[in-house]
Short mmCIF file of C-alpha atoms in Angstrom, two decimals:
data_model
loop_
_atom_site.label_atom_id
_atom_site.label_comp_id
_atom_site.label_asym_id
_atom_site.label_seq_id
_atom_site.Cartn_x
_atom_site.Cartn_y
_atom_site.Cartn_z
CA THR A 811 -38.65 -71.01 5.22
CA VAL A 812 -35.88 -70.76 7.75
CA SER A 813 -35.12 -67.39 9.40
CA VAL A 814 -31.62 -66.83 10.76
CA LEU A 815 -30.93 -64.23 13.44
CA TYR A 816 -27.52 -62.53 13.56
CA TRP A 817 -26.57 -61.07 16.91
CA PRO A 818 -24.28 -58.04 16.88
CA THR A 819 -20.71 -58.46 18.04
CA MET A 820 -20.26 -57.59 21.67
CA VAL A 821 -17.93 -54.66 22.43
CA LYS A 822 -15.36 -55.22 25.12
CA VAL A 823 -15.49 -52.52 27.78
CA ASN A 824 -12.65 -51.90 30.19
CA MET A 825 -13.72 -50.41 33.48
CA ILE A 826 -11.63 -47.75 35.18
CA SER A 827 -11.22 -48.42 38.86
CA ARG A 828 -9.71 -45.98 41.31
CA SER A 829 -8.96 -46.18 44.96
CA LYS A 830 -11.24 -44.00 47.03
CA VAL A 831 -8.45 -43.45 49.55
CA GLU A 832 -6.09 -41.91 46.98
CA TRP A 833 -8.68 -39.50 45.55
CA THR A 834 -10.46 -38.38 48.72
CA LYS A 835 -9.23 -35.54 50.90
CA ASP A 836 -8.96 -36.40 54.61
CA ARG A 837 -9.40 -32.80 55.66
CA ALA A 838 -11.21 -29.85 54.07
CA GLY A 839 -8.06 -27.72 54.01
CA GLU A 840 -5.91 -30.37 52.40
CA VAL A 841 -4.18 -29.39 49.16
CA PRO A 842 -5.75 -31.28 46.23
CA ARG A 843 -3.67 -33.79 44.40
CA ALA A 844 -1.75 -32.40 41.42
CA HIS A 845 -1.75 -34.30 38.13
CA ARG A 846 1.65 -34.22 36.51
CA ASN A 847 2.91 -35.67 33.27
CA TYR A 848 6.52 -36.58 33.93
CA GLU A 849 7.07 -37.41 30.26
CA ALA A 850 7.01 -33.82 28.97
CA GLY A 851 6.45 -33.54 25.22
CA PRO A 852 4.07 -32.15 22.63
CA PRO A 853 0.52 -33.45 22.68
CA PRO A 854 -0.04 -36.23 20.17
CA MET A 855 -2.59 -34.14 18.20
CA ALA A 856 -0.83 -30.76 18.38
CA LYS A 857 -0.36 -30.32 14.60
CA GLN A 858 -3.91 -31.36 13.80
CA THR A 859 -5.27 -28.99 16.42
CA GLU A 860 -3.18 -26.09 15.14
CA TYR A 861 -4.25 -26.76 11.56
CA ALA A 862 -7.91 -26.74 12.54
CA ARG A 863 -7.35 -23.47 14.41
CA ALA A 864 -5.54 -22.01 11.39
CA ILE A 865 -8.51 -22.80 9.15
CA ARG A 866 -10.82 -21.18 11.68
CA ALA A 867 -8.51 -18.15 11.90
CA ALA A 868 -8.50 -17.77 8.10
CA LYS A 869 -12.30 -17.97 7.99
CA MET A 870 -12.65 -15.41 10.78
CA ASP A 871 -10.15 -13.14 9.04
CA ARG A 872 -12.18 -13.11 5.83
CA MET A 873 -15.46 -12.85 7.72
CA PHE A 874 -14.41 -9.65 9.50
CA ALA A 875 -12.56 -8.14 6.49
CA LYS A 876 -14.41 -4.84 6.13
CA PRO A 877 -11.79 -2.29 5.04
CA PHE A 878 -14.04 0.65 4.16
CA VAL A 879 -14.22 3.26 6.94
CA ALA A 880 -15.70 6.49 5.56
CA ALA A 881 -16.25 8.65 2.46
CA LEU A 882 -15.49 12.37 2.72
CA SER A 883 -17.38 14.68 0.36
CA GLY A 884 -16.25 18.26 -0.12
CA HIS A 885 -14.70 18.59 -3.57
CA LEU A 886 -16.49 19.58 -6.74
CA ASP A 887 -14.13 17.78 -9.12
CA THR A 888 -11.44 15.09 -9.22
CA VAL A 889 -9.22 14.74 -6.15
CA GLN A 890 -5.77 15.20 -7.64
CA THR A 891 -3.47 15.09 -4.61
CA ILE A 892 -3.46 14.16 -0.91
CA ALA A 893 -1.05 15.34 1.79
CA CYS A 894 -0.67 13.97 5.35
CA ASP A 895 0.59 15.98 8.32
CA SER A 896 3.51 14.26 10.06
CA THR A 897 2.78 16.10 13.34
CA ASN A 898 -1.00 15.65 13.51
CA LEU A 899 -2.68 12.39 12.52
CA SER A 900 -6.14 13.98 12.35
CA SER A 901 -5.12 16.59 9.78
CA LEU A 902 -5.35 15.96 6.04
CA VAL A 903 -5.19 18.27 3.02
CA THR A 904 -6.48 17.44 -0.46
CA GLY A 905 -6.35 19.37 -3.73
CA GLY A 906 -8.86 19.07 -6.54
CA ALA A 907 -9.05 19.65 -10.26
CA ASP A 908 -11.37 22.59 -9.54
CA GLY A 909 -8.50 24.47 -7.86
CA GLN A 910 -9.93 24.06 -4.36
CA LEU A 911 -7.88 23.14 -1.31
CA VAL A 912 -9.69 21.28 1.47
CA GLN A 913 -8.37 20.75 4.97
CA TRP A 914 -10.09 17.84 6.71
CA ASP A 915 -10.82 17.08 10.33
CA LEU A 916 -10.51 13.29 10.31
CA MET A 917 -11.84 12.87 13.83
CA ALA A 918 -15.11 14.61 12.90
CA ARG A 919 -14.98 13.32 9.27
CA ARG A 920 -15.86 16.69 7.82
CA PRO A 921 -14.01 19.51 6.01
CA ARG A 922 -12.51 22.09 8.30
CA ARG A 923 -11.84 24.69 5.60
CA VAL A 924 -12.59 24.85 1.87
CA PHE A 925 -11.31 27.69 -0.32
CA PRO A 926 -10.03 28.29 -3.88
CA ALA A 927 -6.24 28.03 -3.87
CA HIS A 928 -5.39 28.20 -7.60
CA ARG A 929 -6.98 29.14 -10.89
CA HIS A 930 -6.23 25.68 -12.29
CA SER A 931 -6.13 22.22 -10.75
CA VAL A 932 -4.05 21.61 -7.63
CA ASP A 933 -1.68 18.88 -8.85
CA GLY A 934 0.68 18.76 -5.87
CA ALA A 935 0.42 19.38 -2.14
CA VAL A 936 2.77 18.68 0.75
CA PHE A 937 3.08 19.65 4.42
CA THR A 938 6.24 21.18 5.77
CA PRO A 939 8.10 18.88 8.22
CA ASP A 940 6.99 20.95 11.22
CA GLY A 941 3.34 20.85 10.10
CA THR A 942 2.85 24.62 10.24
CA ALA A 943 2.38 25.22 6.50
CA VAL A 944 1.25 23.56 3.27
CA LEU A 945 2.81 23.91 -0.18
CA THR A 946 0.55 23.61 -3.23
CA ALA A 947 1.56 23.47 -6.91
CA SER A 948 -0.67 24.05 -9.92
CA ARG A 949 -0.75 24.27 -13.70
CA ASP A 950 -1.08 28.05 -13.39
CA ARG A 951 2.73 28.15 -12.88
CA THR A 952 2.54 29.09 -9.21
CA VAL A 953 3.50 27.42 -5.94
CA LYS A 954 1.79 28.84 -2.85
CA LEU A 955 2.66 28.48 0.81
CA TRP A 956 -0.36 28.36 3.13
CA ASP A 957 -0.57 28.52 6.89
CA THR A 958 -2.29 25.44 8.36
CA ASP A 959 -4.31 27.78 10.59
CA PHE A 960 -5.69 29.71 7.62
CA GLY A 961 -9.21 30.95 8.22
CA GLU A 962 -8.97 30.76 12.01
CA ASP A 963 -9.48 34.51 12.28
CA GLY A 964 -12.71 34.27 10.27
CA SER A 965 -11.36 35.85 7.09
CA PRO A 966 -13.46 34.78 4.06
CA GLU A 967 -10.52 34.45 1.64
CA PRO A 968 -7.25 33.20 3.13
CA VAL A 969 -4.10 34.80 1.76
CA PRO A 970 -0.99 32.65 1.13
CA ILE A 971 2.13 33.34 3.18
CA ALA A 972 4.31 33.28 0.06
CA GLU A 973 3.85 32.76 -3.67
CA TYR A 974 6.48 31.47 -6.09
CA LEU A 975 6.10 32.05 -9.84
CA GLY A 976 7.71 29.57 -12.22
CA SER A 977 8.47 29.60 -15.92
CA SER A 978 6.33 26.53 -16.70
CA PRO A 979 3.28 24.72 -15.28
CA PHE A 980 3.99 22.60 -12.21
CA ALA A 981 2.90 18.96 -12.00
CA ASP A 982 4.13 18.10 -8.49
CA VAL A 983 5.89 19.48 -5.41
CA ASP A 984 7.73 17.91 -2.48
CA HIS A 985 9.42 19.42 0.59
CA HIS A 986 12.87 18.57 1.92
CA TRP A 987 12.71 16.57 5.15
CA HIS A 988 15.25 18.65 7.10
CA GLU A 989 15.89 21.96 5.31
CA ASN A 990 13.71 24.89 4.24
CA MET A 991 13.71 23.95 0.58
CA PHE A 992 11.33 22.22 -1.81
CA ALA A 993 11.41 20.69 -5.29
CA THR A 994 8.97 21.23 -8.15
CA ALA A 995 8.34 19.15 -11.28
CA GLY A 996 7.68 21.08 -14.50
CA HIS A 997 9.67 21.36 -17.69
CA GLU A 998 12.68 20.83 -15.44
CA LEU A 999 13.40 19.88 -11.85
CA GLU A 1000 13.82 23.03 -9.77
CA ILE A 1001 15.03 23.32 -6.18
CA TRP A 1002 13.61 26.32 -4.30
CA ASP A 1003 14.50 28.03 -1.05
CA VAL A 1004 11.45 29.00 0.98
CA ASN A 1005 12.92 32.46 1.61
CA ARG A 1006 13.66 33.20 -2.07
CA THR A 1007 11.39 33.84 -5.03
CA LYS A 1008 13.67 32.21 -7.62
CA PRO A 1009 14.91 28.61 -7.78
CA VAL A 1010 18.41 28.04 -6.41
CA GLN A 1011 19.06 24.94 -8.57
CA SER A 1012 17.74 23.50 -11.82
CA PHE A 1013 18.25 20.03 -13.29
CA THR A 1014 17.47 18.89 -16.82
CA TRP A 1015 17.93 15.50 -18.47
CA GLY A 1016 16.29 15.60 -21.87
CA ASP A 1017 13.50 17.84 -23.11
CA GLU A 1018 10.46 16.10 -21.65
CA THR A 1019 8.21 17.36 -18.86
CA LEU A 1020 8.41 15.93 -15.35
CA THR A 1021 5.27 14.40 -13.84
CA ALA A 1022 6.33 13.53 -10.26
CA VAL A 1023 9.10 14.36 -7.80
CA ARG A 1024 9.99 12.89 -4.40
CA PHE A 1025 12.76 13.54 -1.85
CA ASN A 1026 14.39 10.55 -0.19
CA LYS A 1027 13.26 10.23 3.43
CA VAL A 1028 16.60 8.91 4.73
CA GLU A 1029 19.26 10.24 2.37
CA THR A 1030 17.46 13.56 2.11
CA HIS A 1031 19.76 14.99 -0.59
CA LEU A 1032 18.59 12.38 -3.10
CA CYS A 1033 15.62 13.28 -5.26
CA ALA A 1034 13.77 11.13 -7.81
CA ALA A 1035 11.68 12.47 -10.68
CA ALA A 1036 9.47 10.79 -13.30
CA MET A 1037 9.41 12.08 -16.88
CA LEU A 1038 7.09 11.78 -19.86
CA ASP A 1039 9.86 10.24 -21.99
CA ARG A 1040 9.54 7.01 -19.93
CA GLY A 1041 12.47 8.04 -17.78
CA VAL A 1042 13.02 8.01 -14.01
CA CYS A 1043 15.89 10.27 -12.98
CA ILE A 1044 17.84 10.25 -9.70
CA TYR A 1045 19.38 13.58 -8.68
CA ASP A 1046 21.69 14.60 -5.84
CA THR A 1047 21.08 18.19 -4.74
CA ARG A 1048 24.73 18.47 -3.64
CA MET A 1049 25.79 18.01 -7.28
CA LYS A 1050 25.15 20.01 -10.43
CA THR A 1051 24.28 17.04 -12.63
CA GLY A 1052 22.03 14.00 -12.41
CA HIS A 1053 23.07 10.74 -10.78
CA SER A 1054 21.39 8.13 -13.01
CA LYS A 1055 18.43 7.63 -15.30
CA LEU A 1056 16.22 4.60 -15.90
CA ILE A 1057 14.32 4.15 -19.16
CA MET A 1058 11.06 2.25 -18.59
CA SER A 1059 8.94 0.45 -21.17
CA MET A 1060 6.09 2.95 -20.60
CA THR A 1061 5.59 6.25 -18.79
CA CYS A 1062 6.00 6.34 -15.01
CA ASN A 1063 3.13 8.23 -13.35
CA SER A 1064 4.16 8.16 -9.68
CA LEU A 1065 6.97 7.05 -7.41
CA ALA A 1066 7.70 6.77 -3.70
CA TRP A 1067 10.86 6.17 -1.64
CA SER A 1068 11.01 3.55 1.08
CA PRO A 1069 11.08 5.24 4.51
CA MET A 1070 13.36 2.51 5.92
CA ASP A 1071 15.74 1.63 3.07
CA PRO A 1072 17.23 4.68 1.32
CA ASN A 1073 18.19 2.57 -1.71
CA MET A 1074 14.70 1.40 -2.67
CA PHE A 1075 11.82 3.14 -4.40
CA VAL A 1076 8.67 1.95 -6.14
CA ALA A 1077 7.34 3.30 -9.43
CA GLY A 1078 3.82 2.95 -10.85
CA CYS A 1079 3.63 2.90 -14.65
CA ASP A 1080 1.20 2.94 -17.55
CA ASP A 1081 1.92 -0.73 -18.31
CA TRP A 1082 -0.30 -1.68 -15.33
CA ASN A 1083 2.70 -2.77 -13.21
CA CYS A 1084 4.60 -1.48 -10.17
CA TYR A 1085 8.39 -1.76 -10.18
CA LEU A 1086 10.57 -1.95 -7.06
CA PHE A 1087 14.07 -0.61 -7.74
CA ASP A 1088 17.37 -0.64 -5.88
CA ILE A 1089 19.48 2.33 -6.96
CA ARG A 1090 22.63 0.26 -6.42
CA ILE A 1091 21.47 -2.05 -9.23
CA PRO A 1092 19.49 0.30 -11.51
CA ALA A 1093 19.70 -1.84 -14.65
CA ARG A 1094 16.88 -4.17 -13.59
CA PRO A 1095 14.01 -3.96 -11.11
CA ARG A 1096 14.22 -5.91 -7.91
CA SER A 1097 10.56 -7.00 -8.24
CA VAL A 1098 7.69 -6.45 -10.64
CA PHE A 1099 4.24 -6.40 -9.03
CA GLN A 1100 1.31 -7.25 -11.28
CA GLY A 1101 -2.42 -7.51 -10.83
CA ALA A 1102 -3.87 -4.20 -12.01
CA VAL A 1103 -5.67 -4.15 -15.35
CA LYS A 1104 -5.22 -0.42 -16.07
CA PRO A 1105 -2.46 2.18 -15.52
CA ILE A 1106 -1.17 2.91 -12.01
CA ASN A 1107 -1.78 6.57 -11.14
CA SER A 1108 -0.33 6.86 -7.63
CA VAL A 1109 1.83 4.85 -5.20
CA ASP A 1110 2.92 5.32 -1.59
CA PHE A 1111 4.96 3.31 0.93
CA SER A 1112 3.77 2.30 4.38
CA PRO A 1113 5.65 3.81 7.36
CA THR A 1114 7.22 0.40 8.05
CA GLY A 1115 8.59 0.10 4.52
CA ARG A 1116 7.33 -3.48 4.13
CA LYS A 1117 4.24 -2.72 2.04
CA PHE A 1118 3.07 -0.14 -0.47
CA VAL A 1119 -0.31 0.95 -1.82
CA ALA A 1120 -1.22 1.81 -5.40
CA GLY A 1121 -4.24 3.55 -6.89
CA SER A 1122 -5.18 2.46 -10.38
CA ALA A 1123 -7.41 3.60 -13.22
CA ASP A 1124 -9.30 0.31 -12.88
CA GLN A 1125 -11.11 1.88 -9.88
CA THR A 1126 -9.27 -0.15 -7.23
CA VAL A 1127 -6.82 0.44 -4.40
CA ARG A 1128 -4.28 -2.38 -4.14
CA ILE A 1129 -1.76 -3.32 -1.45
CA TRP A 1130 1.42 -5.29 -2.11
CA SER A 1131 4.10 -6.57 0.25
CA ILE A 1132 7.67 -6.22 -0.97
CA ASP A 1133 8.43 -9.67 0.46
CA GLN A 1134 5.48 -11.57 -0.99
CA VAL A 1135 6.38 -14.62 -3.04
CA GLN A 1136 3.62 -14.36 -5.65
CA LYS A 1137 4.03 -11.06 -7.48
CA SER A 1138 1.24 -11.70 -10.00
CA ASN A 1139 -1.51 -10.43 -7.70
CA SER A 1140 -1.91 -8.00 -4.82
CA GLU A 1141 -2.42 -8.98 -1.20
CA GLU A 1142 -5.49 -6.78 -0.87
CA MET A 1143 -7.79 -5.06 -3.34
CA TYR A 1144 -10.26 -2.42 -2.14
CA HIS A 1145 -13.14 -1.23 -4.29
CA THR A 1146 -16.68 0.08 -4.09
CA LYS A 1147 -19.50 0.26 -6.60
CA ARG A 1148 -19.41 4.06 -6.78
CA MET A 1149 -15.67 4.68 -6.76
CA ALA A 1150 -14.26 6.01 -10.03
CA ARG A 1151 -10.65 5.98 -11.25
CA VAL A 1152 -8.25 6.52 -8.35
CA GLN A 1153 -5.90 9.47 -8.87
CA SER A 1154 -4.05 9.69 -5.55
CA VAL A 1155 -3.34 7.49 -2.52
CA ARG A 1156 -1.57 8.08 0.78
CA TRP A 1157 -0.70 5.76 3.66
CA ALA A 1158 -1.40 7.29 7.08
CA LEU A 1159 1.66 7.77 9.26
CA ASP A 1160 0.20 5.65 12.08
CA ASN A 1161 0.15 2.67 9.66
CA ASN A 1162 -3.53 2.02 10.33
CA TYR A 1163 -5.35 3.80 7.49
CA ILE A 1164 -5.10 4.52 3.77
CA PHE A 1165 -6.55 7.58 2.02
CA SER A 1166 -7.61 7.56 -1.62
CA GLY A 1167 -8.93 10.27 -3.92
CA SER A 1168 -10.78 9.48 -7.12
CA GLU A 1169 -12.52 11.14 -10.07
CA ASP A 1170 -15.89 11.09 -8.31
CA SER A 1171 -14.59 13.95 -6.08
CA VAL A 1172 -14.68 11.79 -2.93
CA VAL A 1173 -11.88 11.09 -0.44
CA ARG A 1174 -12.20 7.60 1.01
CA ILE A 1175 -10.65 6.18 4.17
CA TRP A 1176 -9.67 2.50 4.28
CA LYS A 1177 -8.20 0.27 6.94
CA ALA A 1178 -4.63 -0.81 6.19
CA ASP A 1179 -5.43 -4.17 7.80
CA ALA A 1180 -8.85 -5.15 6.49
CA SER A 1181 -9.80 -7.52 9.33
CA ALA A 1182 -8.26 -5.62 12.26
CA PRO A 1183 -10.77 -3.84 14.53
CA ILE A 1184 -10.76 -0.06 14.74
CA ARG A 1185 -11.46 0.02 18.47
CA PRO A 1186 -8.64 -0.82 20.93
CA PHE A 1187 -8.34 -4.37 22.20
CA ARG A 1188 -9.74 -5.25 25.61
CA GLY A 1189 -8.17 -7.71 28.05
CA ALA A 1190 -6.80 -10.81 26.35
CA GLU A 1191 -8.18 -9.86 22.91
CA LYS A 1192 -4.82 -8.61 21.65
CA SER A 1193 -2.93 -11.82 22.51
CA GLN A 1194 -5.75 -13.92 21.05
CA PHE A 1195 -5.80 -11.83 17.85
CA ASN A 1196 -2.00 -12.08 17.45
CA TYR A 1197 -2.11 -15.85 18.09
CA MET A 1198 -4.79 -16.44 15.46
CA ARG A 1199 -2.95 -14.19 13.00
CA SER A 1200 0.33 -16.08 13.54
CA LEU A 1201 -1.45 -19.40 12.94
CA ARG A 1202 -2.94 -18.08 9.71
CA ASP A 1203 0.49 -16.90 8.49
CA ARG A 1204 2.16 -20.18 9.48
CA TYR A 1205 -0.26 -22.37 7.54
CA LYS A 1206 -1.10 -19.95 4.71
CA GLN A 1207 0.65 -22.17 2.12
CA HIS A 1208 -1.52 -25.19 2.93
CA PRO A 1209 -4.23 -25.75 0.28
CA GLU A 1210 -7.30 -25.23 2.42
CA VAL A 1211 -5.97 -22.20 4.27
CA LYS A 1212 -4.55 -20.73 1.06
CA ARG A 1213 -7.91 -21.06 -0.69
CA ILE A 1214 -9.67 -19.20 2.12
CA VAL A 1215 -7.03 -16.48 2.51
CA ASN A 1216 -6.86 -15.70 -1.22
CA GLN A 1217 -10.61 -15.53 -1.72
CA ARG A 1218 -11.70 -12.07 -2.92
CA ASN A 1219 -14.90 -10.65 -4.38
CA THR A 1220 -13.52 -9.18 -7.60
CA PRO A 1221 -15.66 -6.89 -9.80
CA THR A 1222 -16.87 -8.50 -13.00
CA ALA A 1223 -15.05 -6.01 -15.26
CA ILE A 1224 -11.71 -6.64 -13.57
CA LYS A 1225 -12.24 -10.39 -13.57
CA THR A 1226 -13.03 -10.32 -17.30
CA SER A 1227 -10.02 -8.14 -18.11
CA THR A 1228 -7.71 -10.40 -16.08
CA ARG A 1229 -9.01 -13.47 -17.90
CA GLN A 1230 -8.51 -11.83 -21.29
CA LEU A 1231 -4.99 -10.74 -20.36
CA LYS A 1232 -4.02 -14.26 -19.29
CA SER A 1233 -5.48 -15.69 -22.49
CA ALA A 1234 -3.52 -13.21 -24.61
CA MET A 1235 -0.28 -14.09 -22.79
CA GLN A 1236 -0.95 -17.78 -23.22
CA ARG A 1237 -1.64 -17.36 -26.96
CA GLU A 1238 1.58 -15.41 -27.34
CA MET A 1239 3.51 -18.15 -25.54
CA VAL A 1240 1.99 -20.90 -27.69
CA SER A 1241 2.74 -18.93 -30.86
CA GLU A 1242 6.35 -18.42 -29.84
CA MET A 1243 6.79 -22.11 -29.02
CA ALA A 1244 5.33 -23.09 -32.40
CA ARG A 1245 7.60 -20.65 -34.19
CA ARG A 1246 10.67 -22.08 -32.47
CA LYS A 1247 9.62 -25.63 -33.32
CA THR A 1248 8.85 -25.11 -37.01
CA THR A 1249 11.66 -22.71 -37.92
CA GLU A 1250 15.36 -22.55 -37.35
CA LEU A 1251 15.24 -18.91 -36.37
CA LYS A 1252 16.57 -17.76 -33.03
CA PRO A 1253 14.07 -16.77 -30.31
CA LEU A 1254 12.70 -13.27 -30.60
CA ALA A 1255 14.61 -10.73 -28.54
CA LYS A 1256 12.33 -9.61 -25.75
CA LYS A 1257 12.16 -5.86 -25.20
CA LYS A 1258 14.03 -4.78 -22.09
CA THR A 1259 11.82 -3.38 -19.39
CA VAL A 1260 14.46 -1.11 -17.91
CA GLN A 1261 17.56 0.52 -19.34
CA SER A 1262 20.07 2.29 -17.14
CA LEU A 1263 21.87 5.44 -18.26
CA LYS A 1264 24.74 7.06 -16.38
#
């Protein structure tokens, strides 16, 4: 037997030699030698380093994504409407199906005042632009004007400043942004003057009841209303007739104007979708936002006009961006185990929080940016946070970063419903392709989503 020994290959090592004279200071006060790269240019591994940082930023973003802030209990029944004060960020008013009106102290996270406002459910509430009063509308055919300081004198039952009696039950109310007038949604759209007990204008377009009404925040004379006949009507209060009407595929439950672009508004419908419209091109929606698996009950724009929030009957609060490329799913989806169907949502005017009211009689507070800290930044934290966020947005289309950014913990019921919906759409597509291949018939005419009437 012969044994052979194999010696490993020797590695060549180059030694670095430096002159002691060049790198030693002659005196203690001598300025140290500066190292300069006279060939200025990007580092050779800049892209790889940025990509690694982007992956880390995406992981940190999902790790710290804790959007839930607080749950406010004070109602005895479903929270039907939410109103934010434009002059005081810590003031919030909610109306319930039990007829109670609750004014909240958001700093203390407790109700400031609770009292019965109507005999039936409070379906609409809005602050006046100066923040000194609140308008509430109910199915008992009354609209009441309340002082925001009601109950300060210790009176057990606050008395409204004014009361307006209508001819039909009211489903919603909204105040003009510059004048002392408000609009109500009932059997017809009525424009009221605060100082008068009868409406000064009335608009009708068909015989169906209105479910929602909103004044435009920029062109304040424009008013949009949703109807039970699947219509969305645009009115100009300076005219005696309507401006235009859109016929949707299903009933529109809520709508909201963009605070930055007076031509755009978003509508939430019973077909589980949100539609973004431009009134200059009313015949077709600008974008259709999908993702919900049950009807949309309430929508509201962010103060920047770049995003909007929607509350759905699938017990979730969803956030979409009007510029997002993929419209088939929302950017964010907030949910809890105990939250019931969401009936109303509002975006706080400081753009940091979202309020939602649901059928479990609880008002919940969410962060608009799930991973942003509530406390103020200290020192260089803000620049570091913005740098990591910019890296995440720059590389969000790369596979690894995209997988991390889009990861969400979806409830089992919603995941199952989404899977069934996709399967049904796929079966319908396969059936249509087979029908076209085996027959000489023309393709089936697809039902139009929107029809414009003028």
